Amino acid sequence: MTAQTTQAPPELDLSKLDNTGFLRINWPGPPPAERTLIVLGVARSGTTMVSGALHHLGIDMGMGGKPNTVYEDVALSEAVEGKDTNRLKSLIAQKNAERKVWGWKRPSAYEHIERVKRQFRNPEFLVIFRDVFAIANRNRISVRSDLLANMAHTVEQYRQLMAIISKSNERMALISYEKAMLNPGRFVGQLAAYAGVSDQKHIRAARRFVRETPADYLMTSRTWGGYGFLDRAEASFVSGWAMMRGTTEPVSIDVWINDQHAGTVLANQFRKDLAQKAHPTGECGFRLVLPDDRRLKEGDVVRVRIKGEVKDVNNSPRTYVGKA
């Protein structure tokens, strides 16, 4: 009787069970050298995060080297949504001539993609998904929408998006926003591999971008809130203008000198330069006269903020340089 040799069973490769939140589909082989990466998703779902990461990876997202806070090619989006086919073809031809690989992002792109996708050269879709409550809550904060109604609306938007991608033959990647945020390094590595980027400098820049809180985006995504400008910081006074979106009611202004509260003033003075152009009545100017014991000295740092806001007005802080 011959003894049988038994082999130990192979160890289980647990990596195959790991849900990374990034999945390629419709990938029969290596991608073409020339391709267009189109970011799809509903509003507030993370399309800006994906587009910004691609930008930092060195992919031209159509901003002419001057990134905006939403990493979006406005001209291309306007041509798509305005159904300006000639303009769209011209813009795409220009981008194709400049880059082998480039991208475009627009939260509402899924509403138009079936109509325009044939205009793009080898289009591929990067589709971002996010928790429905998180999307609706961001809309509640940014545009003050009704939470539950917006959750229902988001579910309907995702239904439309799924109907489009389920019958699409284009290469694509499905991305979980939550998984990307839990492990930004892994997400950027997956995105870089998808886009064909190996430059470590670009990969590090993209990782920093994904990890950082996009304060500018959070501020500009609001349809409410205040804004203004610190015009002057003189020895005896501080002046400028400020207003709140959606109302002509004057706002209160807090002024700090060297991080010490120096006073509060109402922004209700008439500014002819702002009347009609920036404010319906022009009554949005402010001027805080400083008492003798609080007069500015060279090197003093002045900060101005609308009461209740989390960010200074433009041109604040400002350092007083004194008189020449």
Coordinates of C-alpha atoms in Angstrom, one line a residue:
M1 CA 0.0 0.0 0.0
T2 CA 1.5 3.3 -1.1
A3 CA 1.4 6.2 1.3
Q4 CA -0.4 9.2 -0.1
T5 CA 1.2 12.6 0.3
T6 CA -1.2 15.3 1.3
Q7 CA -0.6 19.0 0.7
A8 CA -1.8 21.7 3.0
P9 CA -4.7 23.7 1.5
P10 CA -3.6 27.1 0.1
E11 CA -4.0 30.0 2.5
L12 CA -7.0 32.1 2.0
D13 CA -6.2 35.4 0.2
L14 CA -8.3 37.8 2.2
S15 CA -7.4 40.6 -0.1
K16 CA -9.9 39.2 -2.6
L17 CA -12.7 39.7 0.0
D18 CA -11.8 43.4 0.6
N19 CA -14.4 45.9 -0.5
T20 CA -12.2 48.8 -1.6
G21 CA -15.1 50.8 -3.0
F22 CA -13.5 51.1 -6.5
L23 CA -14.5 48.7 -9.3
R24 CA -13.6 48.7 -13.0
I25 CA -16.2 47.4 -15.4
N26 CA -16.3 47.0 -19.1
W27 CA -12.6 46.5 -19.3
P28 CA -11.8 43.9 -22.0
G29 CA -8.2 44.9 -22.2
P30 CA -5.7 47.8 -21.9
P31 CA -7.3 51.3 -22.5
P32 CA -6.5 53.2 -25.6
A33 CA -3.8 55.9 -25.5
E34 CA -6.3 58.6 -26.3
R35 CA -9.3 58.8 -24.0
T36 CA -11.7 61.2 -22.2
L37 CA -12.4 60.7 -18.5
I38 CA -16.0 61.9 -17.7
V39 CA -17.0 62.1 -14.0
L40 CA -20.6 61.3 -13.4
G41 CA -22.7 61.6 -10.3
V42 CA -25.5 63.5 -8.7
A43 CA -24.9 66.9 -7.1
R44 CA -23.0 66.9 -3.8
S45 CA -22.0 63.2 -4.2
G46 CA -18.2 63.8 -4.5
T47 CA -17.8 64.7 -8.2
T48 CA -15.6 67.6 -7.2
M49 CA -13.4 65.3 -5.1
V50 CA -12.9 63.0 -8.1
S51 CA -12.3 65.8 -10.5
G52 CA -9.9 67.6 -8.2
A53 CA -8.0 64.4 -7.6
L54 CA -7.7 63.9 -11.4
H55 CA -6.5 67.5 -11.7
H56 CA -3.8 66.9 -9.1
L57 CA -2.8 63.7 -10.9
G58 CA -2.0 65.9 -13.9
I59 CA -5.1 65.2 -15.9
D60 CA -6.4 68.3 -17.7
M61 CA -9.9 68.9 -16.4
G62 CA -10.5 71.8 -18.7
M63 CA -9.7 74.8 -16.5
G64 CA -6.8 76.3 -18.5
G65 CA -4.3 75.8 -15.7
K66 CA -6.4 77.9 -13.3
P67 CA -8.4 75.6 -11.1
N68 CA -11.7 76.8 -9.7
T69 CA -13.1 75.4 -6.5
V70 CA -15.3 72.8 -8.3
Y71 CA -12.7 71.7 -10.8
E72 CA -15.1 72.1 -13.7
D73 CA -14.8 73.2 -17.3
V74 CA -17.5 75.8 -17.4
A75 CA -17.4 76.5 -21.1
L76 CA -17.8 72.9 -22.0
S77 CA -20.6 72.4 -19.5
E78 CA -22.5 75.4 -20.9
A79 CA -22.1 74.0 -24.5
V80 CA -23.5 70.6 -23.3
E81 CA -26.4 72.0 -21.4
G82 CA -27.2 74.7 -24.0
K83 CA -27.3 72.1 -26.7
D84 CA -24.7 74.1 -28.7
T85 CA -23.4 71.3 -30.8
N86 CA -21.0 73.4 -32.9
R87 CA -19.5 75.0 -29.8
L88 CA -19.2 71.6 -28.1
K89 CA -17.4 70.0 -31.1
S90 CA -15.0 73.0 -31.3
L91 CA -14.1 72.8 -27.6
I92 CA -13.6 69.0 -27.8
A93 CA -11.5 69.2 -30.9
Q94 CA -9.3 71.8 -29.2
K95 CA -8.9 69.6 -26.1
N96 CA -8.2 66.5 -28.3
A97 CA -5.4 68.4 -30.1
E98 CA -3.8 69.5 -26.8
R99 CA -4.0 66.2 -24.8
K100 CA -4.2 62.5 -25.4
V101 CA -6.0 62.1 -22.1
W102 CA -8.2 64.8 -20.5
G103 CA -11.4 64.9 -18.5
W104 CA -14.7 66.7 -17.8
K105 CA -16.9 66.8 -14.8
R106 CA -20.4 68.2 -14.3
P107 CA -22.8 66.9 -11.6
S108 CA -25.7 67.1 -14.1
A109 CA -23.7 65.4 -16.9
Y110 CA -25.7 62.1 -16.5
E111 CA -28.8 64.0 -17.8
H112 CA -27.1 64.8 -21.1
I113 CA -24.5 62.0 -21.5
E114 CA -26.5 59.8 -23.8
R115 CA -27.0 62.7 -26.2
V116 CA -23.4 63.9 -26.2
K117 CA -21.1 61.0 -25.4
R118 CA -20.4 60.2 -29.1
Q119 CA -18.9 63.7 -29.5
F120 CA -16.1 62.7 -27.0
R121 CA -13.0 60.7 -28.0
N122 CA -13.1 57.2 -26.4
P123 CA -15.3 58.4 -23.4
E124 CA -14.9 56.6 -20.1
F125 CA -17.1 57.1 -17.0
L126 CA -15.9 57.5 -13.4
V127 CA -19.2 57.2 -11.5
I128 CA -19.2 58.4 -7.8
F129 CA -21.8 57.2 -5.3
R130 CA -22.4 58.6 -1.8
D131 CA -24.7 58.0 1.1
V132 CA -28.1 59.5 0.3
F133 CA -28.5 61.2 3.7
A134 CA -25.1 62.8 3.4
I135 CA -26.0 64.3 0.0
A136 CA -29.3 65.6 1.3
N137 CA -27.8 67.0 4.4
R138 CA -25.1 68.8 2.4
N139 CA -27.9 70.4 0.3
R140 CA -29.7 71.3 3.5
I141 CA -26.6 73.1 4.8
S142 CA -25.5 74.7 1.4
V143 CA -28.8 75.6 -0.2
R144 CA -31.2 75.2 2.7
S145 CA -33.3 72.5 1.0
D146 CA -35.8 70.3 2.8
L147 CA -33.9 67.2 4.0
L148 CA -36.5 64.5 3.4
A149 CA -37.7 65.8 0.1
N150 CA -34.1 66.1 -1.1
M151 CA -33.3 62.5 0.0
A152 CA -36.3 61.3 -2.1
H153 CA -35.1 63.5 -5.0
T154 CA -31.5 62.1 -4.7
V155 CA -32.9 58.5 -4.8
E156 CA -34.7 59.4 -8.1
Q157 CA -31.5 60.9 -9.5
Y158 CA -29.6 57.7 -8.7
R159 CA -32.3 55.7 -10.4
Q160 CA -31.8 57.7 -13.5
L161 CA -28.1 57.4 -13.3
M162 CA -28.2 53.7 -12.8
A163 CA -30.5 53.3 -15.8
I164 CA -27.9 55.0 -18.0
I165 CA -24.8 53.2 -16.8
S166 CA -26.5 49.8 -16.7
K167 CA -26.9 49.8 -20.5
S168 CA -23.6 51.5 -21.2
N169 CA -20.7 49.7 -22.9
E170 CA -18.2 52.3 -22.1
R171 CA -15.3 51.6 -19.8
M172 CA -16.0 52.9 -16.3
A173 CA -15.1 52.8 -12.7
L174 CA -17.6 52.8 -9.9
I175 CA -16.4 54.7 -6.8
S176 CA -17.7 54.8 -3.3
Y177 CA -17.2 58.3 -1.8
E178 CA -17.2 56.9 1.8
K179 CA -14.6 54.3 1.0
A180 CA -12.4 56.9 -0.7
M181 CA -12.6 59.1 2.4
L182 CA -11.8 56.2 4.7
N183 CA -8.6 55.4 2.8
P184 CA -7.6 58.3 0.6
G185 CA -4.2 56.8 -0.1
R186 CA -5.6 53.7 -1.5
F187 CA -8.3 55.5 -3.5
V188 CA -5.8 57.8 -5.1
G189 CA -3.6 54.8 -6.0
Q190 CA -6.6 53.2 -7.7
L191 CA -7.5 56.3 -9.5
A192 CA -4.0 56.9 -10.7
A193 CA -3.7 53.4 -12.0
Y194 CA -7.0 53.8 -13.8
A195 CA -5.9 57.0 -15.4
G196 CA -2.4 55.7 -16.2
V197 CA -0.5 58.0 -13.9
S198 CA 2.7 56.8 -12.3
D199 CA 4.3 60.2 -11.4
Q200 CA 4.8 60.0 -7.6
K201 CA 4.8 63.8 -7.3
H202 CA 1.3 64.0 -8.8
I203 CA 0.1 61.1 -6.7
R204 CA 1.3 62.7 -3.5
A205 CA -0.4 66.0 -4.5
A206 CA -3.7 64.1 -5.2
R207 CA -3.5 62.4 -1.8
R208 CA -3.0 65.7 0.0
F209 CA -5.9 67.2 -1.9
V210 CA -8.3 64.3 -1.0
R211 CA -7.2 64.4 2.7
E212 CA -7.6 68.2 3.1
T213 CA -11.0 69.7 4.0
P214 CA -12.0 71.8 0.9
A215 CA -12.9 75.0 2.8
D216 CA -13.3 77.1 -0.4
Y217 CA -15.6 74.6 -1.9
L218 CA -17.8 74.5 1.3
M219 CA -18.1 78.3 1.2
T220 CA -18.7 78.7 -2.5
S221 CA -21.3 75.8 -2.6
R222 CA -23.6 77.9 -0.4
T223 CA -26.5 79.8 -1.9
W224 CA -26.8 81.8 1.3
G225 CA -24.4 83.4 3.7
G226 CA -22.5 86.6 3.8
Y227 CA -19.6 88.1 2.0
G228 CA -17.7 91.5 1.9
F229 CA -14.4 93.3 1.6
L230 CA -12.0 95.1 4.0
D231 CA -11.2 98.2 2.1
R232 CA -9.1 100.2 4.5
A233 CA -7.3 99.8 7.8
E234 CA -6.1 103.2 8.9
A235 CA -4.7 104.4 12.2
S236 CA -8.1 105.7 13.4
F237 CA -10.7 103.6 11.5
V238 CA -11.4 100.4 9.7
S239 CA -13.9 100.4 6.8
G240 CA -15.3 98.2 4.0
W241 CA -18.6 96.6 3.0
A242 CA -20.5 93.5 3.7
M243 CA -23.9 91.9 3.0
M244 CA -25.9 88.7 3.2
R245 CA -27.1 86.8 0.2
G246 CA -30.9 86.9 -0.4
T247 CA -31.7 89.9 1.8
T248 CA -31.1 93.7 2.0
E249 CA -31.0 93.7 5.9
P250 CA -27.7 95.1 7.1
V251 CA -25.3 92.7 8.8
S252 CA -23.2 93.3 11.9
I253 CA -19.5 93.4 11.6
D254 CA -16.9 92.2 14.2
V255 CA -13.5 93.8 14.0
W256 CA -10.4 92.3 15.7
I257 CA -7.0 93.9 16.2
N258 CA -4.2 91.4 17.0
D259 CA -6.9 88.8 17.7
Q260 CA -8.5 91.1 20.4
H261 CA -12.1 92.1 19.7
A262 CA -12.1 95.9 18.9
G263 CA -15.7 96.5 18.3
T264 CA -18.9 95.7 16.4
V265 CA -20.5 98.0 13.8
L266 CA -23.5 97.8 11.5
A267 CA -22.9 97.6 7.7
N268 CA -25.6 100.1 6.7
Q269 CA -23.8 103.1 5.2
F270 CA -24.6 104.0 1.6
R271 CA -22.0 103.0 -1.0
K272 CA -22.6 104.5 -4.4
D273 CA -20.1 102.2 -6.0
L274 CA -22.1 99.2 -4.9
A275 CA -25.6 100.4 -5.4
Q276 CA -27.5 98.2 -7.9
K277 CA -24.3 96.6 -9.2
A278 CA -23.7 94.5 -6.0
H279 CA -26.4 95.5 -3.6
P280 CA -30.0 96.6 -4.3
T281 CA -29.8 99.8 -2.1
G282 CA -26.1 100.2 -1.7
E283 CA -26.5 100.4 2.1
C284 CA -23.9 97.9 3.0
G285 CA -20.8 99.9 3.9
F286 CA -19.3 100.0 7.4
R287 CA -16.8 102.2 9.2
L288 CA -15.6 101.5 12.7
V289 CA -13.9 104.5 14.3
L290 CA -11.2 103.4 16.8
P291 CA -10.8 105.2 20.1
D292 CA -7.4 106.8 20.9
D293 CA -6.3 103.8 23.0
R294 CA -7.0 101.4 20.2
R295 CA -5.5 103.3 17.3
L296 CA -3.5 101.1 14.9
K297 CA 0.2 100.9 15.2
E298 CA 2.6 99.6 12.6
G299 CA 2.5 95.8 12.4
D300 CA -1.0 95.5 13.9
V301 CA -3.1 92.8 12.2
V302 CA -6.8 93.7 11.5
R303 CA -9.4 91.0 10.9
V304 CA -13.0 91.6 9.8
R305 CA -15.8 89.1 9.9
I306 CA -19.6 89.2 9.6
K307 CA -21.1 88.2 12.9
G308 CA -22.0 84.5 12.9
E309 CA -19.9 83.7 9.9
V310 CA -16.9 81.2 10.0
K311 CA -14.7 83.0 7.5
D312 CA -13.3 86.5 7.2
V313 CA -14.4 88.9 4.5
N314 CA -12.1 89.2 1.5
N315 CA -8.9 91.1 2.0
S316 CA -8.9 90.2 5.7
P317 CA -6.6 89.8 7.6
R318 CA -4.7 93.0 6.8
T319 CA -1.5 94.3 8.4
Y320 CA -1.3 98.0 9.1
V321 CA 2.0 99.4 7.7
G322 CA 1.8 102.9 9.2
K323 CA 2.3 106.1 7.4
A324 CA 5.3 106.6 5.1

